[in-house]
Short mmCIF file of N, CA and C and ligand atoms in Angstrom, two decimals:
data_model
loop_
_atom_site.label_atom_id
_atom_site.label_comp_id
_atom_site.label_asym_id
_atom_site.label_seq_id
_atom_site.Cartn_x
_atom_site.Cartn_y
_atom_site.Cartn_z
N MET H 1 -135.54 117.24 96.54
CA MET H 1 -134.37 118.18 96.53
C MET H 1 -133.68 118.10 95.15
N LYS H 2 -133.50 119.18 94.50
CA LYS H 2 -132.85 119.27 93.22
C LYS H 2 -131.35 119.09 93.41
N LYS H 3 -130.69 118.51 92.39
CA LYS H 3 -129.22 118.25 92.53
C LYS H 3 -128.46 119.29 91.72
N THR H 4 -127.39 119.84 92.41
CA THR H 4 -126.58 120.87 91.85
C THR H 4 -125.12 120.36 91.76
N GLY H 5 -124.39 120.74 90.71
CA GLY H 5 -122.98 120.41 90.61
C GLY H 5 -122.16 121.61 90.29
N ILE H 6 -120.82 121.53 90.57
CA ILE H 6 -119.93 122.61 90.21
C ILE H 6 -118.70 122.02 89.63
N VAL H 7 -118.35 122.58 88.47
CA VAL H 7 -117.10 122.12 87.80
C VAL H 7 -116.34 123.35 87.37
N TYR H 8 -115.01 123.29 87.46
CA TYR H 8 -114.18 124.43 87.05
C TYR H 8 -112.92 124.02 86.35
N ALA H 9 -112.44 124.98 85.52
CA ALA H 9 -111.13 124.85 84.89
C ALA H 9 -110.35 126.06 85.31
N THR H 10 -109.09 125.90 85.60
CA THR H 10 -108.29 127.10 86.08
C THR H 10 -106.88 126.99 85.66
N LYS H 11 -106.28 128.10 85.35
CA LYS H 11 -104.82 128.12 85.11
C LYS H 11 -104.11 128.86 86.20
N THR H 12 -104.71 129.92 86.79
CA THR H 12 -104.04 130.63 87.82
C THR H 12 -104.90 130.67 89.14
N LYS H 13 -105.73 129.69 89.30
CA LYS H 13 -106.47 129.43 90.53
C LYS H 13 -107.64 130.43 90.77
N HIS H 14 -107.88 131.37 89.88
CA HIS H 14 -108.96 132.30 90.10
C HIS H 14 -110.30 131.64 90.02
N SER H 15 -110.51 130.77 89.02
CA SER H 15 -111.79 130.09 88.91
C SER H 15 -111.98 129.11 90.06
N GLU H 16 -110.86 128.55 90.48
CA GLU H 16 -110.94 127.65 91.68
C GLU H 16 -111.43 128.39 92.90
N LYS H 17 -110.94 129.63 93.06
CA LYS H 17 -111.34 130.42 94.21
C LYS H 17 -112.90 130.69 94.18
N LEU H 18 -113.34 131.02 92.95
CA LEU H 18 -114.78 131.26 92.74
C LEU H 18 -115.56 129.98 93.00
N ALA H 19 -115.08 128.87 92.45
CA ALA H 19 -115.78 127.63 92.57
C ALA H 19 -115.88 127.16 94.04
N LYS H 20 -114.82 127.42 94.79
CA LYS H 20 -114.81 127.06 96.23
C LYS H 20 -115.74 127.93 97.03
N ALA H 21 -115.81 129.24 96.72
CA ALA H 21 -116.75 130.12 97.42
C ALA H 21 -118.17 129.69 97.14
N ILE H 22 -118.48 129.38 95.89
CA ILE H 22 -119.83 128.91 95.55
C ILE H 22 -120.12 127.58 96.24
N GLY H 23 -119.07 126.68 96.16
CA GLY H 23 -119.25 125.36 96.78
C GLY H 23 -119.56 125.42 98.20
N SER H 24 -118.85 126.28 98.95
CA SER H 24 -119.12 126.28 100.42
C SER H 24 -120.50 126.92 100.68
N ALA H 25 -120.89 127.89 99.87
CA ALA H 25 -122.22 128.48 100.09
C ALA H 25 -123.29 127.50 99.76
N LEU H 26 -123.14 126.64 98.78
CA LEU H 26 -124.13 125.72 98.38
C LEU H 26 -123.97 124.34 99.01
N ASP H 27 -122.87 124.14 99.69
CA ASP H 27 -122.56 122.86 100.28
C ASP H 27 -122.42 121.80 99.22
N VAL H 28 -121.72 122.13 98.17
CA VAL H 28 -121.44 121.18 97.03
C VAL H 28 -119.96 121.21 96.77
N LYS H 29 -119.35 120.06 96.62
CA LYS H 29 -117.92 119.96 96.36
C LYS H 29 -117.61 120.32 94.91
N PRO H 30 -116.78 121.37 94.66
CA PRO H 30 -116.44 121.68 93.29
C PRO H 30 -115.45 120.66 92.70
N GLN H 31 -115.62 120.34 91.45
CA GLN H 31 -114.79 119.35 90.78
C GLN H 31 -113.89 120.00 89.75
N ASN H 32 -112.59 119.75 89.80
CA ASN H 32 -111.70 120.27 88.77
C ASN H 32 -111.86 119.45 87.47
N ILE H 33 -111.94 120.08 86.33
CA ILE H 33 -112.12 119.30 85.12
C ILE H 33 -110.92 118.36 84.83
N ASP H 34 -109.77 118.63 85.49
CA ASP H 34 -108.65 117.74 85.30
C ASP H 34 -108.92 116.33 85.72
N SER H 35 -109.95 116.16 86.64
CA SER H 35 -110.27 114.80 87.08
C SER H 35 -111.38 114.25 86.19
N ARG H 36 -111.71 114.99 85.06
CA ARG H 36 -112.77 114.50 84.17
C ARG H 36 -114.04 114.01 84.82
N PRO H 37 -114.62 114.90 85.70
CA PRO H 37 -115.82 114.50 86.42
C PRO H 37 -116.96 114.23 85.46
N ARG H 38 -117.73 113.18 85.85
CA ARG H 38 -118.91 112.83 85.10
C ARG H 38 -120.12 113.00 86.04
N PHE H 39 -121.08 113.79 85.62
CA PHE H 39 -122.21 114.09 86.49
C PHE H 39 -123.43 113.25 85.98
N THR H 40 -124.20 112.80 86.95
CA THR H 40 -125.43 112.11 86.56
C THR H 40 -126.63 112.67 87.34
N GLY H 41 -127.73 112.87 86.69
CA GLY H 41 -128.91 113.31 87.36
C GLY H 41 -128.77 114.71 87.99
N VAL H 42 -128.01 115.53 87.35
CA VAL H 42 -127.83 116.89 87.85
C VAL H 42 -128.86 117.83 87.20
N ASP H 43 -129.59 118.59 88.05
CA ASP H 43 -130.54 119.59 87.55
C ASP H 43 -129.89 120.84 87.10
N LEU H 44 -128.82 121.24 87.77
CA LEU H 44 -128.15 122.50 87.44
C LEU H 44 -126.69 122.36 87.70
N LEU H 45 -125.89 122.57 86.67
CA LEU H 45 -124.43 122.51 86.82
C LEU H 45 -123.81 123.90 86.61
N PHE H 46 -123.02 124.31 87.57
CA PHE H 46 -122.32 125.62 87.48
C PHE H 46 -120.93 125.31 86.87
N ILE H 47 -120.64 125.96 85.78
CA ILE H 47 -119.36 125.82 85.10
C ILE H 47 -118.53 127.11 85.25
N VAL H 48 -117.37 126.96 85.90
CA VAL H 48 -116.60 128.19 86.26
C VAL H 48 -115.29 128.19 85.48
N GLY H 49 -114.97 129.29 84.83
CA GLY H 49 -113.75 129.39 84.03
C GLY H 49 -113.31 130.81 83.70
N GLY H 50 -112.15 130.91 83.19
CA GLY H 50 -111.57 132.21 82.80
C GLY H 50 -111.51 132.35 81.30
N ILE H 51 -111.10 133.54 80.82
CA ILE H 51 -111.02 133.87 79.44
C ILE H 51 -109.57 133.97 78.98
N TYR H 52 -109.19 133.34 77.91
CA TYR H 52 -107.83 133.42 77.37
C TYR H 52 -107.89 133.78 75.87
N GLY H 53 -107.36 134.96 75.53
CA GLY H 53 -107.35 135.37 74.18
C GLY H 53 -108.78 135.45 73.61
N GLY H 54 -109.66 135.92 74.46
CA GLY H 54 -111.04 136.10 74.00
C GLY H 54 -111.94 134.86 74.03
N GLU H 55 -111.29 133.70 74.37
CA GLU H 55 -112.04 132.43 74.39
C GLU H 55 -111.94 131.85 75.81
N SER H 56 -112.88 130.90 76.07
CA SER H 56 -112.80 130.11 77.29
C SER H 56 -111.51 129.37 77.35
N ASN H 57 -111.07 129.10 78.58
CA ASN H 57 -109.96 128.14 78.81
C ASN H 57 -110.20 126.95 77.88
N GLU H 58 -109.14 126.61 77.05
CA GLU H 58 -109.34 125.61 75.99
C GLU H 58 -109.70 124.23 76.56
N LYS H 59 -109.22 123.97 77.79
CA LYS H 59 -109.55 122.68 78.39
C LYS H 59 -111.02 122.58 78.73
N LEU H 60 -111.57 123.73 79.09
CA LEU H 60 -113.03 123.79 79.39
C LEU H 60 -113.82 123.60 78.11
N VAL H 61 -113.35 124.19 77.03
CA VAL H 61 -114.05 124.05 75.75
C VAL H 61 -114.13 122.54 75.40
N GLU H 62 -113.06 121.86 75.58
CA GLU H 62 -113.03 120.42 75.30
C GLU H 62 -113.97 119.60 76.24
N TYR H 63 -113.86 119.97 77.52
CA TYR H 63 -114.63 119.26 78.50
C TYR H 63 -116.15 119.35 78.28
N VAL H 64 -116.62 120.57 77.90
CA VAL H 64 -118.07 120.72 77.82
C VAL H 64 -118.65 119.89 76.70
N LYS H 65 -117.84 119.48 75.75
CA LYS H 65 -118.31 118.63 74.64
C LYS H 65 -118.79 117.29 75.16
N SER H 66 -118.28 116.92 76.37
CA SER H 66 -118.60 115.60 76.89
C SER H 66 -119.81 115.64 77.82
N ILE H 67 -120.39 116.84 78.02
CA ILE H 67 -121.56 116.91 78.94
C ILE H 67 -122.82 116.34 78.24
N ASP H 68 -123.42 115.37 78.94
CA ASP H 68 -124.53 114.64 78.33
C ASP H 68 -125.85 115.35 78.74
N PRO H 69 -126.61 115.84 77.80
CA PRO H 69 -127.87 116.55 78.10
C PRO H 69 -128.84 115.66 78.87
N ALA H 70 -128.73 114.33 78.76
CA ALA H 70 -129.67 113.43 79.47
C ALA H 70 -129.27 113.41 81.01
N ALA H 71 -127.98 113.74 81.28
CA ALA H 71 -127.53 113.66 82.67
C ALA H 71 -127.39 115.05 83.34
N THR H 72 -127.39 116.09 82.53
CA THR H 72 -127.31 117.46 83.06
C THR H 72 -128.35 118.33 82.41
N LYS H 73 -129.41 118.67 83.16
CA LYS H 73 -130.53 119.36 82.64
C LYS H 73 -130.23 120.73 82.18
N ALA H 74 -129.48 121.48 83.04
CA ALA H 74 -129.21 122.89 82.71
C ALA H 74 -127.86 123.31 83.31
N VAL H 75 -127.31 124.38 82.64
CA VAL H 75 -125.99 124.86 83.10
C VAL H 75 -126.11 126.36 83.34
N ALA H 76 -125.32 126.86 84.28
CA ALA H 76 -125.17 128.27 84.44
C ALA H 76 -123.62 128.58 84.47
N LEU H 77 -123.18 129.59 83.73
CA LEU H 77 -121.75 129.88 83.58
C LEU H 77 -121.31 130.93 84.58
N VAL H 78 -120.13 130.70 85.17
CA VAL H 78 -119.53 131.64 86.08
C VAL H 78 -118.16 132.00 85.51
N THR H 79 -117.97 133.22 85.04
CA THR H 79 -116.84 133.58 84.28
C THR H 79 -116.02 134.67 84.93
N ASN H 80 -114.68 134.57 84.86
CA ASN H 80 -113.84 135.69 85.28
C ASN H 80 -112.79 136.00 84.29
N CYS H 81 -112.53 137.31 84.08
CA CYS H 81 -111.56 137.72 83.08
C CYS H 81 -111.08 139.14 83.37
N ALA H 82 -109.95 139.53 82.80
CA ALA H 82 -109.35 140.90 83.11
C ALA H 82 -110.32 141.98 82.92
N SER H 83 -111.08 141.89 81.79
CA SER H 83 -112.00 143.05 81.44
C SER H 83 -113.22 142.98 82.34
N GLY H 84 -113.52 141.85 82.90
CA GLY H 84 -114.79 141.69 83.66
C GLY H 84 -116.00 141.72 82.79
N ARG H 85 -115.77 141.56 81.44
CA ARG H 85 -116.94 141.71 80.50
C ARG H 85 -117.10 140.54 79.55
N GLN H 86 -115.99 139.85 79.27
CA GLN H 86 -116.08 138.87 78.18
C GLN H 86 -116.83 137.57 78.65
N LYS H 87 -117.68 137.07 77.76
CA LYS H 87 -118.45 135.89 78.10
C LYS H 87 -117.90 134.67 77.43
N GLN H 88 -118.35 133.52 77.90
CA GLN H 88 -117.85 132.23 77.32
C GLN H 88 -118.74 131.79 76.20
N LEU H 89 -118.56 132.45 75.05
CA LEU H 89 -119.45 132.28 73.93
C LEU H 89 -119.34 130.89 73.32
N SER H 90 -118.14 130.41 73.18
CA SER H 90 -118.01 129.11 72.48
C SER H 90 -118.54 127.97 73.37
N VAL H 91 -118.29 128.09 74.71
CA VAL H 91 -118.84 127.09 75.60
C VAL H 91 -120.34 127.08 75.55
N ARG H 92 -120.89 128.25 75.53
CA ARG H 92 -122.38 128.29 75.40
C ARG H 92 -122.89 127.68 74.13
N ARG H 93 -122.16 128.03 73.00
CA ARG H 93 -122.60 127.52 71.69
C ARG H 93 -122.50 125.98 71.68
N ILE H 94 -121.46 125.42 72.21
CA ILE H 94 -121.28 123.96 72.22
C ILE H 94 -122.39 123.30 73.03
N LEU H 95 -122.61 123.86 74.24
CA LEU H 95 -123.66 123.27 75.12
C LEU H 95 -125.02 123.33 74.47
N GLU H 96 -125.39 124.52 74.00
CA GLU H 96 -126.70 124.65 73.40
C GLU H 96 -126.86 123.77 72.13
N GLY H 97 -125.73 123.70 71.39
CA GLY H 97 -125.76 122.83 70.22
C GLY H 97 -126.00 121.39 70.49
N ASN H 98 -125.57 120.98 71.76
CA ASN H 98 -125.72 119.58 72.17
C ASN H 98 -127.04 119.36 72.99
N GLY H 99 -127.82 120.42 73.06
CA GLY H 99 -129.14 120.32 73.73
C GLY H 99 -129.09 120.51 75.23
N VAL H 100 -127.99 121.12 75.73
CA VAL H 100 -127.92 121.49 77.14
C VAL H 100 -128.32 122.99 77.29
N GLN H 101 -129.33 123.22 78.08
CA GLN H 101 -129.84 124.57 78.31
C GLN H 101 -128.79 125.40 79.09
N VAL H 102 -128.47 126.61 78.64
CA VAL H 102 -127.62 127.49 79.43
C VAL H 102 -128.51 128.61 79.94
N VAL H 103 -128.77 128.61 81.28
CA VAL H 103 -129.75 129.51 81.84
C VAL H 103 -129.28 130.93 82.01
N ASP H 104 -128.02 131.10 82.39
CA ASP H 104 -127.55 132.50 82.66
C ASP H 104 -126.03 132.47 82.72
N GLU H 105 -125.41 133.65 82.75
CA GLU H 105 -123.95 133.71 82.91
C GLU H 105 -123.66 134.95 83.81
N PHE H 106 -122.74 134.67 84.75
CA PHE H 106 -122.21 135.70 85.68
C PHE H 106 -120.83 136.01 85.21
N VAL H 107 -120.43 137.27 85.12
CA VAL H 107 -119.08 137.59 84.78
C VAL H 107 -118.49 138.59 85.77
N CYS H 108 -117.32 138.32 86.26
CA CYS H 108 -116.58 139.33 87.14
C CYS H 108 -115.15 139.41 86.69
N LYS H 109 -114.41 140.32 87.33
CA LYS H 109 -112.98 140.51 86.96
C LYS H 109 -112.12 139.46 87.54
N GLY H 110 -111.10 139.06 86.73
CA GLY H 110 -110.07 138.10 87.23
C GLY H 110 -108.72 138.70 86.80
N ALA H 111 -107.76 138.87 87.74
CA ALA H 111 -106.60 139.54 87.45
C ALA H 111 -105.66 138.87 86.44
N ILE H 112 -104.95 139.74 85.64
CA ILE H 112 -103.75 139.25 84.91
C ILE H 112 -102.69 140.28 85.13
N LEU H 113 -101.58 139.90 85.66
CA LEU H 113 -100.52 140.82 86.04
C LEU H 113 -101.06 141.95 86.89
N PHE H 114 -100.97 143.23 86.40
CA PHE H 114 -101.45 144.34 87.15
C PHE H 114 -102.85 144.84 86.74
N VAL H 115 -103.41 144.11 85.78
CA VAL H 115 -104.78 144.49 85.36
C VAL H 115 -105.77 143.71 86.24
N ALA H 116 -106.73 144.43 86.69
CA ALA H 116 -107.78 143.86 87.61
C ALA H 116 -107.14 143.20 88.82
N LEU H 117 -106.10 143.82 89.32
CA LEU H 117 -105.32 143.33 90.45
C LEU H 117 -106.25 142.95 91.63
N ARG H 118 -105.94 141.82 92.19
CA ARG H 118 -106.64 141.26 93.41
C ARG H 118 -108.03 140.68 93.06
N HIS H 119 -108.45 140.72 91.83
CA HIS H 119 -109.76 140.06 91.49
C HIS H 119 -109.55 138.62 91.14
N PRO H 120 -110.49 137.74 91.33
CA PRO H 120 -111.76 137.99 92.00
C PRO H 120 -111.52 138.31 93.47
N ASP H 121 -112.17 139.39 93.96
CA ASP H 121 -112.02 139.79 95.35
C ASP H 121 -113.27 139.32 96.15
N LYS H 122 -113.28 139.73 97.38
CA LYS H 122 -114.36 139.31 98.26
C LYS H 122 -115.73 139.65 97.74
N LYS H 123 -115.81 140.85 97.17
CA LYS H 123 -117.11 141.30 96.62
C LYS H 123 -117.50 140.43 95.39
N ASP H 124 -116.53 140.11 94.57
CA ASP H 124 -116.79 139.29 93.39
C ASP H 124 -117.32 137.89 93.87
N LEU H 125 -116.70 137.36 94.89
CA LEU H 125 -117.06 136.07 95.37
C LEU H 125 -118.49 136.11 95.93
N ALA H 126 -118.79 137.21 96.67
CA ALA H 126 -120.11 137.34 97.25
C ALA H 126 -121.14 137.48 96.09
N ASN H 127 -120.79 138.30 95.07
CA ASN H 127 -121.74 138.46 93.96
C ASN H 127 -121.96 137.12 93.22
N ALA H 128 -120.89 136.38 93.05
CA ALA H 128 -121.02 135.07 92.41
C ALA H 128 -121.95 134.14 93.22
N VAL H 129 -121.78 134.13 94.55
CA VAL H 129 -122.68 133.31 95.36
C VAL H 129 -124.11 133.79 95.20
N ASP H 130 -124.36 135.11 95.21
CA ASP H 130 -125.70 135.65 95.08
C ASP H 130 -126.23 135.23 93.70
N PHE H 131 -125.42 135.22 92.70
CA PHE H 131 -125.89 134.80 91.36
C PHE H 131 -126.34 133.34 91.40
N THR H 132 -125.53 132.51 92.00
CA THR H 132 -125.88 131.05 91.99
C THR H 132 -127.21 130.82 92.75
N LYS H 133 -127.37 131.58 93.88
CA LYS H 133 -128.64 131.40 94.60
C LYS H 133 -129.88 131.88 93.84
N THR H 134 -129.67 132.98 93.12
CA THR H 134 -130.74 133.48 92.31
C THR H 134 -131.11 132.52 91.18
N VAL H 135 -130.04 131.97 90.54
CA VAL H 135 -130.31 131.03 89.43
C VAL H 135 -131.03 129.78 89.94
N ILE H 136 -130.56 129.29 91.10
CA ILE H 136 -131.21 128.15 91.70
C ILE H 136 -132.68 128.43 91.94
N GLY H 137 -132.89 129.66 92.49
CA GLY H 137 -134.29 130.04 92.83
C GLY H 137 -135.13 130.16 91.61
N THR H 138 -134.61 130.73 90.53
CA THR H 138 -135.48 130.97 89.35
C THR H 138 -135.58 129.72 88.49
N SER H 139 -134.54 128.91 88.42
CA SER H 139 -134.60 127.81 87.50
C SER H 139 -135.03 126.50 88.08
N MET H 140 -135.06 126.40 89.39
CA MET H 140 -135.29 125.08 89.99
C MET H 140 -136.47 124.95 90.89
N GLU H 141 -137.05 126.11 91.23
CA GLU H 141 -138.10 126.06 92.23
C GLU H 141 -139.51 125.86 91.59
N HIS H 142 -139.55 124.95 90.69
CA HIS H 142 -140.84 124.59 90.13
C HIS H 142 -140.77 123.22 89.51
C1 FMN C 1 -102.39 134.40 78.48
C2 FMN C 1 -103.66 135.10 79.03
C3 FMN C 1 -104.61 135.57 78.20
C4 FMN C 1 -105.77 136.26 78.67
N1 FMN C 1 -106.71 136.70 77.81
C5 FMN C 1 -107.77 137.38 78.28
C6 FMN C 1 -108.72 137.99 77.39
O1 FMN C 1 -108.70 137.86 76.17
N2 FMN C 1 -109.75 138.75 77.93
C7 FMN C 1 -109.84 138.98 79.28
O2 FMN C 1 -110.74 139.67 79.71
N3 FMN C 1 -108.96 138.40 80.16
C8 FMN C 1 -107.95 137.61 79.66
N4 FMN C 1 -107.07 137.01 80.57
C9 FMN C 1 -107.26 137.15 82.01
C10 FMN C 1 -107.86 135.83 82.62
O3 FMN C 1 -109.18 135.56 82.05
C11 FMN C 1 -107.95 136.00 84.12
O4 FMN C 1 -106.66 136.03 84.64
C12 FMN C 1 -108.74 134.89 84.80
O5 FMN C 1 -108.98 135.24 86.14
C13 FMN C 1 -108.05 133.55 84.76
O6 FMN C 1 -108.86 132.54 85.40
P1 FMN C 1 -108.15 131.17 85.88
O7 FMN C 1 -106.96 131.57 86.75
O8 FMN C 1 -109.20 130.49 86.64
O9 FMN C 1 -107.74 130.41 84.65
C14 FMN C 1 -105.96 136.33 80.08
C15 FMN C 1 -104.91 135.81 80.95
C16 FMN C 1 -103.80 135.23 80.47
C17 FMN C 1 -102.77 134.69 81.41
#
């Protein structure tokens, strides 16, 4: 059985909502980066976060620098932001620079004030769960 982990950073609980939906679907307990979780022997780590001023949550940018490529084989990003389009480019760059493979990224809307109101919604959560299952299927079943 391959080992999966989930870690998230959140300011307004949207990423936590996504991480919990994924966690219950995969039966994996999501870890808040505030507890500085250390993963060992993980085949695939889902990293969940929002976008602030075009960048990933700054706490997440710091956290990913500590991810050890020997302990985490691959990462998939789960992102939410007002536009529903912006990706976590610096997080990806840091991980890849440290030799951690980033297999894919899912992006959905995450509300800010009246923009993207009510997102991530039920459909976003379902899409995120589908994404994680697809990634697990394609990146781990061999
Ligand atoms: C101060 C601030 C800046 C933001 N900047 C962006 C941005 O540049 N692009 C975007 O698409 N969303 C932006 N957002 C929206 C957040 O990415 C969105 O609310 C996300 O769901 C937050 O996730 P979190 O609650 O898990 O931290 C911003 C939100 C705030 C509060």
